[in-house]
Structure formats: structure tokens, C-alpha cells
PDB file of C-alpha atoms and ligand atoms in Angstrom:
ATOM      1  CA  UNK A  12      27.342   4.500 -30.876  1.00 75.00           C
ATOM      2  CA  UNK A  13      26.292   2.800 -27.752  1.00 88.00           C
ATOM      3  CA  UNK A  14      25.249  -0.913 -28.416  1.00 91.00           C
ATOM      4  CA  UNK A  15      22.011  -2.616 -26.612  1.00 95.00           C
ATOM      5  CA  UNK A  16      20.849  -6.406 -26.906  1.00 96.00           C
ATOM      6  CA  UNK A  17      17.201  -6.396 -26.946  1.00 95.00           C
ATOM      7  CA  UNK A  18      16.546 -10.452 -25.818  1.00 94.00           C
ATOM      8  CA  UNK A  19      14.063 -11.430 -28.606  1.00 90.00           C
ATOM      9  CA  UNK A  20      14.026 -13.456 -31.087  1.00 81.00           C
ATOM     10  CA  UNK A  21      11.537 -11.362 -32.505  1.00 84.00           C
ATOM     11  CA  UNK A  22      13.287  -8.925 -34.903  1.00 81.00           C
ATOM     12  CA  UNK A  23      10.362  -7.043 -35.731  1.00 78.00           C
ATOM     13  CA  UNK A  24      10.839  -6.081 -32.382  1.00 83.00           C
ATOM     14  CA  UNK A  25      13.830  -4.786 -32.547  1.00 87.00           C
ATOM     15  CA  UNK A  26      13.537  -3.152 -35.754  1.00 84.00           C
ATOM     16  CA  UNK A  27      10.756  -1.213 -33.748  1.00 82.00           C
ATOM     17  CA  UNK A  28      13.059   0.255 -31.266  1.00 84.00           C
ATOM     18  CA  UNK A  29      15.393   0.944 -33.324  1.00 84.00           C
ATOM     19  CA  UNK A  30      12.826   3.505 -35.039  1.00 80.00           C
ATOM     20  CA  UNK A  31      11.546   4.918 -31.787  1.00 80.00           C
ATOM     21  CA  UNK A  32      15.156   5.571 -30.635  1.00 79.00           C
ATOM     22  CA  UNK A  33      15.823   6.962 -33.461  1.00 75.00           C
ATOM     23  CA  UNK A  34      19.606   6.465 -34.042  1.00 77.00           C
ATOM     24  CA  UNK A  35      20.625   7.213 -30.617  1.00 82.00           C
ATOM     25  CA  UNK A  36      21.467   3.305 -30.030  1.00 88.00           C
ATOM     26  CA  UNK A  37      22.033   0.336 -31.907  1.00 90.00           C
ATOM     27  CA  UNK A  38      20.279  -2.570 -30.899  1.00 92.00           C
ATOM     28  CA  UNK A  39      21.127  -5.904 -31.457  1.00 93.00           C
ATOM     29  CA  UNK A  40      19.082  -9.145 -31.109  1.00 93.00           C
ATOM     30  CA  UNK A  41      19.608 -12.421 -29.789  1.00 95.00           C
ATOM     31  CA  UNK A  42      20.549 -13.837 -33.162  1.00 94.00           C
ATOM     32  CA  UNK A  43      23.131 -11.021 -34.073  1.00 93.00           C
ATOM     33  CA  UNK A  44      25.043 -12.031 -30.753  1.00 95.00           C
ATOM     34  CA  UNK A  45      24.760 -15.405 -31.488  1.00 96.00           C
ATOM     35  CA  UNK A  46      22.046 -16.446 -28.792  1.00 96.00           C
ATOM     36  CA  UNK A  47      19.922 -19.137 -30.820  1.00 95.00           C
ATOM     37  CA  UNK A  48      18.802 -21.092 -27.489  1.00 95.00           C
ATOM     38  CA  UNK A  49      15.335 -20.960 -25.632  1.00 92.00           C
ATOM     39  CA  UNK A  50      16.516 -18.696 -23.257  1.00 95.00           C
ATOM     40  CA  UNK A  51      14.221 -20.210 -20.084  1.00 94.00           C
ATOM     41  CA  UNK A  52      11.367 -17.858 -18.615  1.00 93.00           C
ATOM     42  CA  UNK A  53      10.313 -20.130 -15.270  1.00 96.00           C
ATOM     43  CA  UNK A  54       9.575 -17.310 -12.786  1.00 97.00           C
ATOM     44  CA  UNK A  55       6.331 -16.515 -11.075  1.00 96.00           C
ATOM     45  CA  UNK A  56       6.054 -13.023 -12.156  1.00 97.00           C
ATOM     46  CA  UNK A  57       6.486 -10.906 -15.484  1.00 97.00           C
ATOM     47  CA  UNK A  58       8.875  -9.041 -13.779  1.00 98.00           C
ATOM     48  CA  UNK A  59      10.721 -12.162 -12.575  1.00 98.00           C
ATOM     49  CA  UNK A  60      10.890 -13.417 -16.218  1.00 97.00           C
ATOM     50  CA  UNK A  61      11.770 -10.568 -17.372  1.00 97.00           C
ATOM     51  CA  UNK A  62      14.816 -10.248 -15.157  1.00 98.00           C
ATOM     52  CA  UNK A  63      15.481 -13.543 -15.604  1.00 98.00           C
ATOM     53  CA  UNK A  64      15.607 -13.198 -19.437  1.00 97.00           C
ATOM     54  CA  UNK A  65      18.011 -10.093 -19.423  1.00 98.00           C
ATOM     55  CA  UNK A  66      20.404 -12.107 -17.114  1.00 98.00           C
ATOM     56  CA  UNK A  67      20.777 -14.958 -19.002  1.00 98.00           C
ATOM     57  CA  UNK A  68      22.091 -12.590 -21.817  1.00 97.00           C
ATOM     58  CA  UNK A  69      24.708 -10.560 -19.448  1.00 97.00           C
ATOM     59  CA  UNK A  70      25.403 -13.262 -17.507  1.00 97.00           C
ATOM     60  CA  UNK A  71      26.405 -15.500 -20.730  1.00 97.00           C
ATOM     61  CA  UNK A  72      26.950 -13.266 -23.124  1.00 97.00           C
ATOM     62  CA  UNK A  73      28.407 -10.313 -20.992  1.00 97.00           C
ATOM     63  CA  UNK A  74      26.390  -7.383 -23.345  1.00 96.00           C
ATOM     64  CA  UNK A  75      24.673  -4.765 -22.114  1.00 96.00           C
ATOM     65  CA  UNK A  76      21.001  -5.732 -22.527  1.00 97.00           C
ATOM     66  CA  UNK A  77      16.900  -5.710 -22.085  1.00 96.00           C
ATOM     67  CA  UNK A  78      14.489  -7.933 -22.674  1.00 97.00           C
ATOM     68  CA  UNK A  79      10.510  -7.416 -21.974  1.00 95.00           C
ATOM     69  CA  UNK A  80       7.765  -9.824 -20.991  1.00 95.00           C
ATOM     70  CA  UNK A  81       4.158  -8.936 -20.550  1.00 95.00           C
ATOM     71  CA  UNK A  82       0.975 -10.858 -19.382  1.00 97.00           C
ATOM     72  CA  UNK A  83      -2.883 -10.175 -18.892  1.00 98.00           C
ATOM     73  CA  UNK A  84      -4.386  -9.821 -15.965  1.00 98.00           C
ATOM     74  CA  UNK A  85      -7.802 -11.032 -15.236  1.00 98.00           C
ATOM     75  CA  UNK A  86      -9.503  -9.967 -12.165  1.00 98.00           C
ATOM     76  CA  UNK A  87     -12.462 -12.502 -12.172  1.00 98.00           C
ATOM     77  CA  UNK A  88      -9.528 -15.365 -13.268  1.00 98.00           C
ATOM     78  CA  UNK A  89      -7.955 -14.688 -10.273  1.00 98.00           C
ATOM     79  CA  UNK A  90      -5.287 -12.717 -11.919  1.00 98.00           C
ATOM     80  CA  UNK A  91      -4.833 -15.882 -15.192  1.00 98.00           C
ATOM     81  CA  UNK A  92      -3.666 -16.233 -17.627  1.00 98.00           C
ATOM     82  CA  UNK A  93      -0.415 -13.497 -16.029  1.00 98.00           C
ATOM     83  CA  UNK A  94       2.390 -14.914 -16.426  1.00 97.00           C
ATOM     84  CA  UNK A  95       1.103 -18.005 -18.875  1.00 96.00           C
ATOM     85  CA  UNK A  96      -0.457 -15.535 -20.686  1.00 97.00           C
ATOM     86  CA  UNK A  97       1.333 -17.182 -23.985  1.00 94.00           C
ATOM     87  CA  UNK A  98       0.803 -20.661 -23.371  1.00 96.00           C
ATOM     88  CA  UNK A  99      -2.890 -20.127 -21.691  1.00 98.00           C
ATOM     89  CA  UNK A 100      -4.878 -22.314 -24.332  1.00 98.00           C
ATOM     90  CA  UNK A 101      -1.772 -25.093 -24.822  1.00 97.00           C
ATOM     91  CA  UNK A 102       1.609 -25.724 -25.691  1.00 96.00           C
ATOM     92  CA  UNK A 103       1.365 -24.339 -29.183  1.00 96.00           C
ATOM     93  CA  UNK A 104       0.892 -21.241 -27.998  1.00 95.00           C
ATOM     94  CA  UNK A 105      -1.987 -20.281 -30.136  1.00 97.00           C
ATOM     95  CA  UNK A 106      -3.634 -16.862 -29.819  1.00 97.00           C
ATOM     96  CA  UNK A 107      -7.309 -17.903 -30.784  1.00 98.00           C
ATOM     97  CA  UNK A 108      -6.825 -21.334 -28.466  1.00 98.00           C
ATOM     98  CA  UNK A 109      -5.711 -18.716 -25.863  1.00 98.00           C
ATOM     99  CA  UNK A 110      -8.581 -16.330 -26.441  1.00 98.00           C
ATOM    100  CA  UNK A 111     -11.804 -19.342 -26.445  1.00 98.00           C
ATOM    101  CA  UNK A 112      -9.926 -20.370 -23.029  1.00 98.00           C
ATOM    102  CA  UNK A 113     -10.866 -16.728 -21.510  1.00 98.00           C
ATOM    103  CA  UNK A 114     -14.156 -16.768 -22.976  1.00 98.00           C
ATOM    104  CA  UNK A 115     -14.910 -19.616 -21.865  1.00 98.00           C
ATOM    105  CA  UNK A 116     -13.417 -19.479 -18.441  1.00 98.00           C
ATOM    106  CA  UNK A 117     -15.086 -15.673 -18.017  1.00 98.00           C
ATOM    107  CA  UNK A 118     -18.789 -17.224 -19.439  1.00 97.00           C
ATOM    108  CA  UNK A 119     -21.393 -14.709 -18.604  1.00 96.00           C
ATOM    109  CA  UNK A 120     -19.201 -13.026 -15.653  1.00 97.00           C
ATOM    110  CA  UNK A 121     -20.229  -9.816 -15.273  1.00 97.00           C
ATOM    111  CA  UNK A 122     -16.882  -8.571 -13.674  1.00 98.00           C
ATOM    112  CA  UNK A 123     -14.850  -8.126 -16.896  1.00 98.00           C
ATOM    113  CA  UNK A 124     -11.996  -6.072 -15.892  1.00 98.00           C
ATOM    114  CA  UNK A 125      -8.545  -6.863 -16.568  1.00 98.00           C
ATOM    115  CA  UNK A 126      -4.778  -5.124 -17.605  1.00 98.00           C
ATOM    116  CA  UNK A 127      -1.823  -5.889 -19.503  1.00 98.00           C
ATOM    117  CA  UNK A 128       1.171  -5.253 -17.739  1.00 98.00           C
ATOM    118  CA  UNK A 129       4.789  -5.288 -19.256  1.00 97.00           C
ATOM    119  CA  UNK A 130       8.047  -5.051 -17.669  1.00 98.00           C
ATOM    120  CA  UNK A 131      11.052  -3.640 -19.429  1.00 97.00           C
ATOM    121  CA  UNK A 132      14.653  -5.257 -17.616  1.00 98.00           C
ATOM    122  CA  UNK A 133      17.534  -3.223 -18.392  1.00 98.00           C
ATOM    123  CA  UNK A 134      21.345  -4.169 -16.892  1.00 98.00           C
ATOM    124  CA  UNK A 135      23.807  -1.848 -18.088  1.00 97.00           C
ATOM    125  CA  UNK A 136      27.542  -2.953 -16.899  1.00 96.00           C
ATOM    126  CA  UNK A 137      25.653  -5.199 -14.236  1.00 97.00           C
ATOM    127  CA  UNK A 138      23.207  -2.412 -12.925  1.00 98.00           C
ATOM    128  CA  UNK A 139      19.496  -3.492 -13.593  1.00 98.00           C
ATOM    129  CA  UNK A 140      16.880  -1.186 -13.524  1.00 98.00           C
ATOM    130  CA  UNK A 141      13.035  -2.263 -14.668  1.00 98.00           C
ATOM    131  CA  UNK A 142      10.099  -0.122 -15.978  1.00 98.00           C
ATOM    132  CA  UNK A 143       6.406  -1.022 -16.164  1.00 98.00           C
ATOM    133  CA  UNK A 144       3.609  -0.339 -18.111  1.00 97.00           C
ATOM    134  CA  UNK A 145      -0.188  -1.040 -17.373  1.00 98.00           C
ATOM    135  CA  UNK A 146      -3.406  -0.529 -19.381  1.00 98.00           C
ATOM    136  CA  UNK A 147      -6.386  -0.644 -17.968  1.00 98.00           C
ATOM    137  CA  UNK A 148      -9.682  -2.327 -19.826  1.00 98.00           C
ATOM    138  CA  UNK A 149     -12.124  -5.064 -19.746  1.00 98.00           C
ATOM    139  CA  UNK A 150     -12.679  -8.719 -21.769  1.00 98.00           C
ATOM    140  CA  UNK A 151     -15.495  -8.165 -24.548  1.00 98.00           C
ATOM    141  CA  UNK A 152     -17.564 -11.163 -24.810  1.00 98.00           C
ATOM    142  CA  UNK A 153     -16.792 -11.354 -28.240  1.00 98.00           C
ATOM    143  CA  UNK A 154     -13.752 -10.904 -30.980  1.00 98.00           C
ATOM    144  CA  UNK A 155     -13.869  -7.717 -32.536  1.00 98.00           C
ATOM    145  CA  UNK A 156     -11.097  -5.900 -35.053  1.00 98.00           C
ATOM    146  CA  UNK A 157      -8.501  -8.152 -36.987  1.00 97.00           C
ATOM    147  CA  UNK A 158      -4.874  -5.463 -36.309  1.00 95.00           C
ATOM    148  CA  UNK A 159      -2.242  -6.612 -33.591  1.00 92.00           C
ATOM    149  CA  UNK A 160      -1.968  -9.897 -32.041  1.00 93.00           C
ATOM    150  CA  UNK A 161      -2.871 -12.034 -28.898  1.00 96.00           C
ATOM    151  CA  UNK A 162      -5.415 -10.455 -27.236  1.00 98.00           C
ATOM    152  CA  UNK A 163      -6.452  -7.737 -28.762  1.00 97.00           C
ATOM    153  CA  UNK A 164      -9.738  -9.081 -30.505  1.00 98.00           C
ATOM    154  CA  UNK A 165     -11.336  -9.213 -26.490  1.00 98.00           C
ATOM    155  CA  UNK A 166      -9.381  -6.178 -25.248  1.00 98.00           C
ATOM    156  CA  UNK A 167     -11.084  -2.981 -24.519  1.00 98.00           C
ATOM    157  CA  UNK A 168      -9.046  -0.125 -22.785  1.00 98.00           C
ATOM    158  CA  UNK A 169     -10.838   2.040 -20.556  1.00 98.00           C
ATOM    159  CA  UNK A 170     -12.521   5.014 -21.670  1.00 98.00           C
ATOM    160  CA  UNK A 171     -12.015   3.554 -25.672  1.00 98.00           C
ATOM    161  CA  UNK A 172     -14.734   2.330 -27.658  1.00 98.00           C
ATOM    162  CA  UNK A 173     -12.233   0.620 -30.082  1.00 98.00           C
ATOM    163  CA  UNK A 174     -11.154  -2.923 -28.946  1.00 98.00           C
ATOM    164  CA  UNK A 175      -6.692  -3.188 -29.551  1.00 97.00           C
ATOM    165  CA  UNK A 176      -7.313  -4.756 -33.017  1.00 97.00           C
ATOM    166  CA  UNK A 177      -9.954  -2.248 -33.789  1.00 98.00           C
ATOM    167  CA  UNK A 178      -6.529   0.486 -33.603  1.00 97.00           C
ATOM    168  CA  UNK A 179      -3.765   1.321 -35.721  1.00 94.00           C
ATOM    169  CA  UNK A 180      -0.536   0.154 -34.162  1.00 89.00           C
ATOM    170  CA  UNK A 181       0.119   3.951 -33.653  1.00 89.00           C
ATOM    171  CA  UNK A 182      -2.608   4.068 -31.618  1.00 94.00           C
ATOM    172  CA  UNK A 183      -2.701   1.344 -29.629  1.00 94.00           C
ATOM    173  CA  UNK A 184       1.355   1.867 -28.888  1.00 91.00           C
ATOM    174  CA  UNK A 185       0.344   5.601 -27.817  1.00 93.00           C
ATOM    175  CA  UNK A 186      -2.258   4.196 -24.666  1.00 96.00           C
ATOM    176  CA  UNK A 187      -0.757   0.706 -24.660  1.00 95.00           C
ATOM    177  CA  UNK A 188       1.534  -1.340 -21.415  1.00 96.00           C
ATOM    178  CA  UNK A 189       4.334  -2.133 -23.924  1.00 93.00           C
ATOM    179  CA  UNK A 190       4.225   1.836 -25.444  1.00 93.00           C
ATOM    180  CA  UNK A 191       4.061   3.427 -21.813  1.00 96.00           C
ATOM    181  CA  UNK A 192       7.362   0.685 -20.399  1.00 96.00           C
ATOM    182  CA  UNK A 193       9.235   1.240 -23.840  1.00 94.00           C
ATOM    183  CA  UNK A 194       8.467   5.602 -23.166  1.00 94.00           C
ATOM    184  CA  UNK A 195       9.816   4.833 -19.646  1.00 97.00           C
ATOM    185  CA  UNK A 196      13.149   3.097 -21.037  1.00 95.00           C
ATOM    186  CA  UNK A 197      13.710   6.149 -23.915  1.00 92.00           C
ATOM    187  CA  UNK A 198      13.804   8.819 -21.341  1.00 95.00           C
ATOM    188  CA  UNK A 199      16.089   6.934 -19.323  1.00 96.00           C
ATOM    189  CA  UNK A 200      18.823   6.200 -21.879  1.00 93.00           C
ATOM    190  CA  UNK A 201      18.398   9.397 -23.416  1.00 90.00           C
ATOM    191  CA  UNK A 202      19.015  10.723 -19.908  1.00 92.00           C
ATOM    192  CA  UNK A 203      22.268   8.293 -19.290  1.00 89.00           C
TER     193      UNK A 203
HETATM  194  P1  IMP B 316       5.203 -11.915 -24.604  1.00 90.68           P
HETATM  195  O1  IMP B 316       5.737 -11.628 -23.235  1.00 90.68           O
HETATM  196  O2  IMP B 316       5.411 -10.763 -25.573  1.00 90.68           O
HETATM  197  O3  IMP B 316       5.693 -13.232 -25.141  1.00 90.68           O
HETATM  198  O4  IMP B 316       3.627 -12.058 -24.478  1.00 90.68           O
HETATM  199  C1  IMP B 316       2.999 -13.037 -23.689  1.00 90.68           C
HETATM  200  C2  IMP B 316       1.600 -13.298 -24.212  1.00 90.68           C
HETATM  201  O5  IMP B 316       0.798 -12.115 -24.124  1.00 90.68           O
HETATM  202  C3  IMP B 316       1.519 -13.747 -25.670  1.00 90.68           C
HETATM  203  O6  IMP B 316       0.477 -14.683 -25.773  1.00 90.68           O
HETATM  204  C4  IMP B 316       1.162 -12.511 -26.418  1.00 90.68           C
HETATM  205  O7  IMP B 316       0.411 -12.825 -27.577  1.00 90.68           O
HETATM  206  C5  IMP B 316       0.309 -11.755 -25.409  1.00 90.68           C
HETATM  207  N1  IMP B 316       0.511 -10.341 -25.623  1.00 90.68           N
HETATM  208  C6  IMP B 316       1.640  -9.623 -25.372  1.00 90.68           C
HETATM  209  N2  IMP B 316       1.477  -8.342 -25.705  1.00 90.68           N
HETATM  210  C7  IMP B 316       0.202  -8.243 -26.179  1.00 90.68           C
HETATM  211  C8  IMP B 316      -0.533  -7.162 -26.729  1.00 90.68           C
HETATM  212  O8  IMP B 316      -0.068  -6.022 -26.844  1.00 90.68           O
HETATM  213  N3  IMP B 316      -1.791  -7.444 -27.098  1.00 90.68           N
HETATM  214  C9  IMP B 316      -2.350  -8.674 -26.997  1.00 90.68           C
HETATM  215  N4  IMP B 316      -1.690  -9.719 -26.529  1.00 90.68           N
HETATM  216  C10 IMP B 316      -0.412  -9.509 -26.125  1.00 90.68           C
END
């Protein structure tokens, strides 16, 4: 069976894909090739990180890989936090830090509309190829649902009247950037 390096750390992640591929791949993550250093993500753009994440791992590690990286995008911010989406509120990378700095930075704005957008970088024997995935929304003024992570408390996709953490991960994977990029990936290795 073909064999895929998903760059996370996160094995939840991977144990994710492995169920939506459904046995057509195995996917390994950074620990089970060995990879337990901050792999660095200083580029401009999520698809620059992302790129630059999946290169570190073919370029050191010379496996076929992918890695993702998503931010939100804030019209009235000016497009922030984007690509500091994790480490918005501080180092520590706290969610709720992150989420008081958008409330507070938004106040009373009326404009409210923002996206998540995730890029998927593949390189398969050197070849890269990226897909993307957008949801649209707006920034509630206030938390609402406890599900998922990050965001989700202050994100409302358009057309929905549940926030993300008001959704069952199925749900929210069905409408959501990271479900529509991952979709995009599937059909292309099940194409190969
Ligand atoms: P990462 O690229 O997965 O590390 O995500 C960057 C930042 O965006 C982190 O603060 C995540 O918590 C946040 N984030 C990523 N995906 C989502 C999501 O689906 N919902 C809410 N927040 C997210």
C-alpha cells in the first residue's frame, strides 16, 4: 500500500484521514518517521507555510508527504489574525486568549464577515500540488456552542444558524475549509 506522511504532530489528525481514505493509503506522522523537531512555519501566507512545512519533510526526510495549515480571515481586521491565526492572543497559543483578542479588536463593528481558509501541500516524488478550502461566515459577538476547537465558539457560516461548536464534527467537516481541501486531496489520490 502506498505510504503518505501527513506533517503533524497531531495524531488525531492523522487517525482522521486514515478513516476518510479508507484503507486506500497509509499515513504516517511526523513521529512514526522520526520527525520530533518544530518543523518552522515563517512564511507570509497559509499557503506559504504550508509548502514550507511539506518541504521540510521531503527535503529531510525524502517521504512522500502533506501537511495543512489554515488561518481566519477577518475582513474588518484587515485580513488578522491569517496567518497568526494560532498565536493571535500570545505565545501560548490559547484559543479563548485568541478569541477575547477578536472580540475585542472587532468591538461593536458592524462589518463581521470573515473565512477560514486551509491549504492542503502535497509533493509526491518532488511534484507539489496544493488544494484549498474556504468557508464563508461572520464573527458572533459572543461564544456560543462548546464542540471543536479555536474558533468555532464566534464562527457562523453563511446561510447556518448553528455557530462551528454548535455542530457535530460530521457536520461542520461536511461545509467546513479543512473538509472541502481534505475532499479536494481524496479525489486526487484516488485518481493517481
Ligand atoms: P492550524 O494551522 O491547524 O495550526 O490552525 C491555526 C489556528 O487556527 C489555530 O489557532 C487553530 O485553533 C485555528 N483553527 C484551525 N482550524 C480551525 C477550525 O476548524 N475551527 C476553528 N479554529 C481553527
Amino acid at each position: 500500500m502506498n505510504q503518505l506522511v501527513f506533517a503533524t504532530a497531531n495524531k488525531n489528525k492523522v487517525l482522521e484521514i486514515q478513516k476518510i481514505m479508507d484503507g486506500h493509503y497509509k499515513f504516517l506522522s511526523l513521529m512514526d518517521i522520526g520527525c520530533l523537531e518544530e518543523i518552522p512555519e515563517t512564511q507570509q501566507t497559509i499557503k506559504g507555510n504550508a509548502l514550507q512545512k511539506a518541504r521540510y519533510v521531503y527535503e529531510n526526510y525524502g517521504k512522500n508527504c502533506f501537511s495543512e495549515d489554515t488561518g481566519l480571515i477577518i475582513d474588518a481586521l484587515n485580513g488578522a489574525p491569517g496567518v497568526y491565526s494560532a498565536r493571535y492572543g500570545g505565545p501560548e497559543k490559547d484559543a479563548n486568549a485568541n478569541i477575547d483578542k477578536v472580540l475585542r479588536e472587532l468591538g461593536a463593528t458592524e462589518n463581521r464577515n470573515a473565512h477560514f481558509k486551509t491549504v492542503i501541500a502535497l509533493i509526491l516524488d518532488g511534484k507539489e500540488y496544493t488544494f484549498e478550502g474556504i468557508v464563508n461566515g461572520t464573527i458572533l459577538k459572543n461564544r456560543r456552542g462548546s464542540f471543536g476547537f479555536g474558533y468555532d465558539p464566534v464562527f457562523l457560516p453563511l446561510g447556518k444558524f448553528k455557530s462551528f461548536a454548535e455542530m457535530s464534527s460530521e457536520d461542520k467537516n461536511k461545509i467546513s475549509h479543512r473538509g472541502i481541501a481534505t475532499d479536494k486531496l481524496k479525489s486526487f489520490l484516488l485518481n493517481l
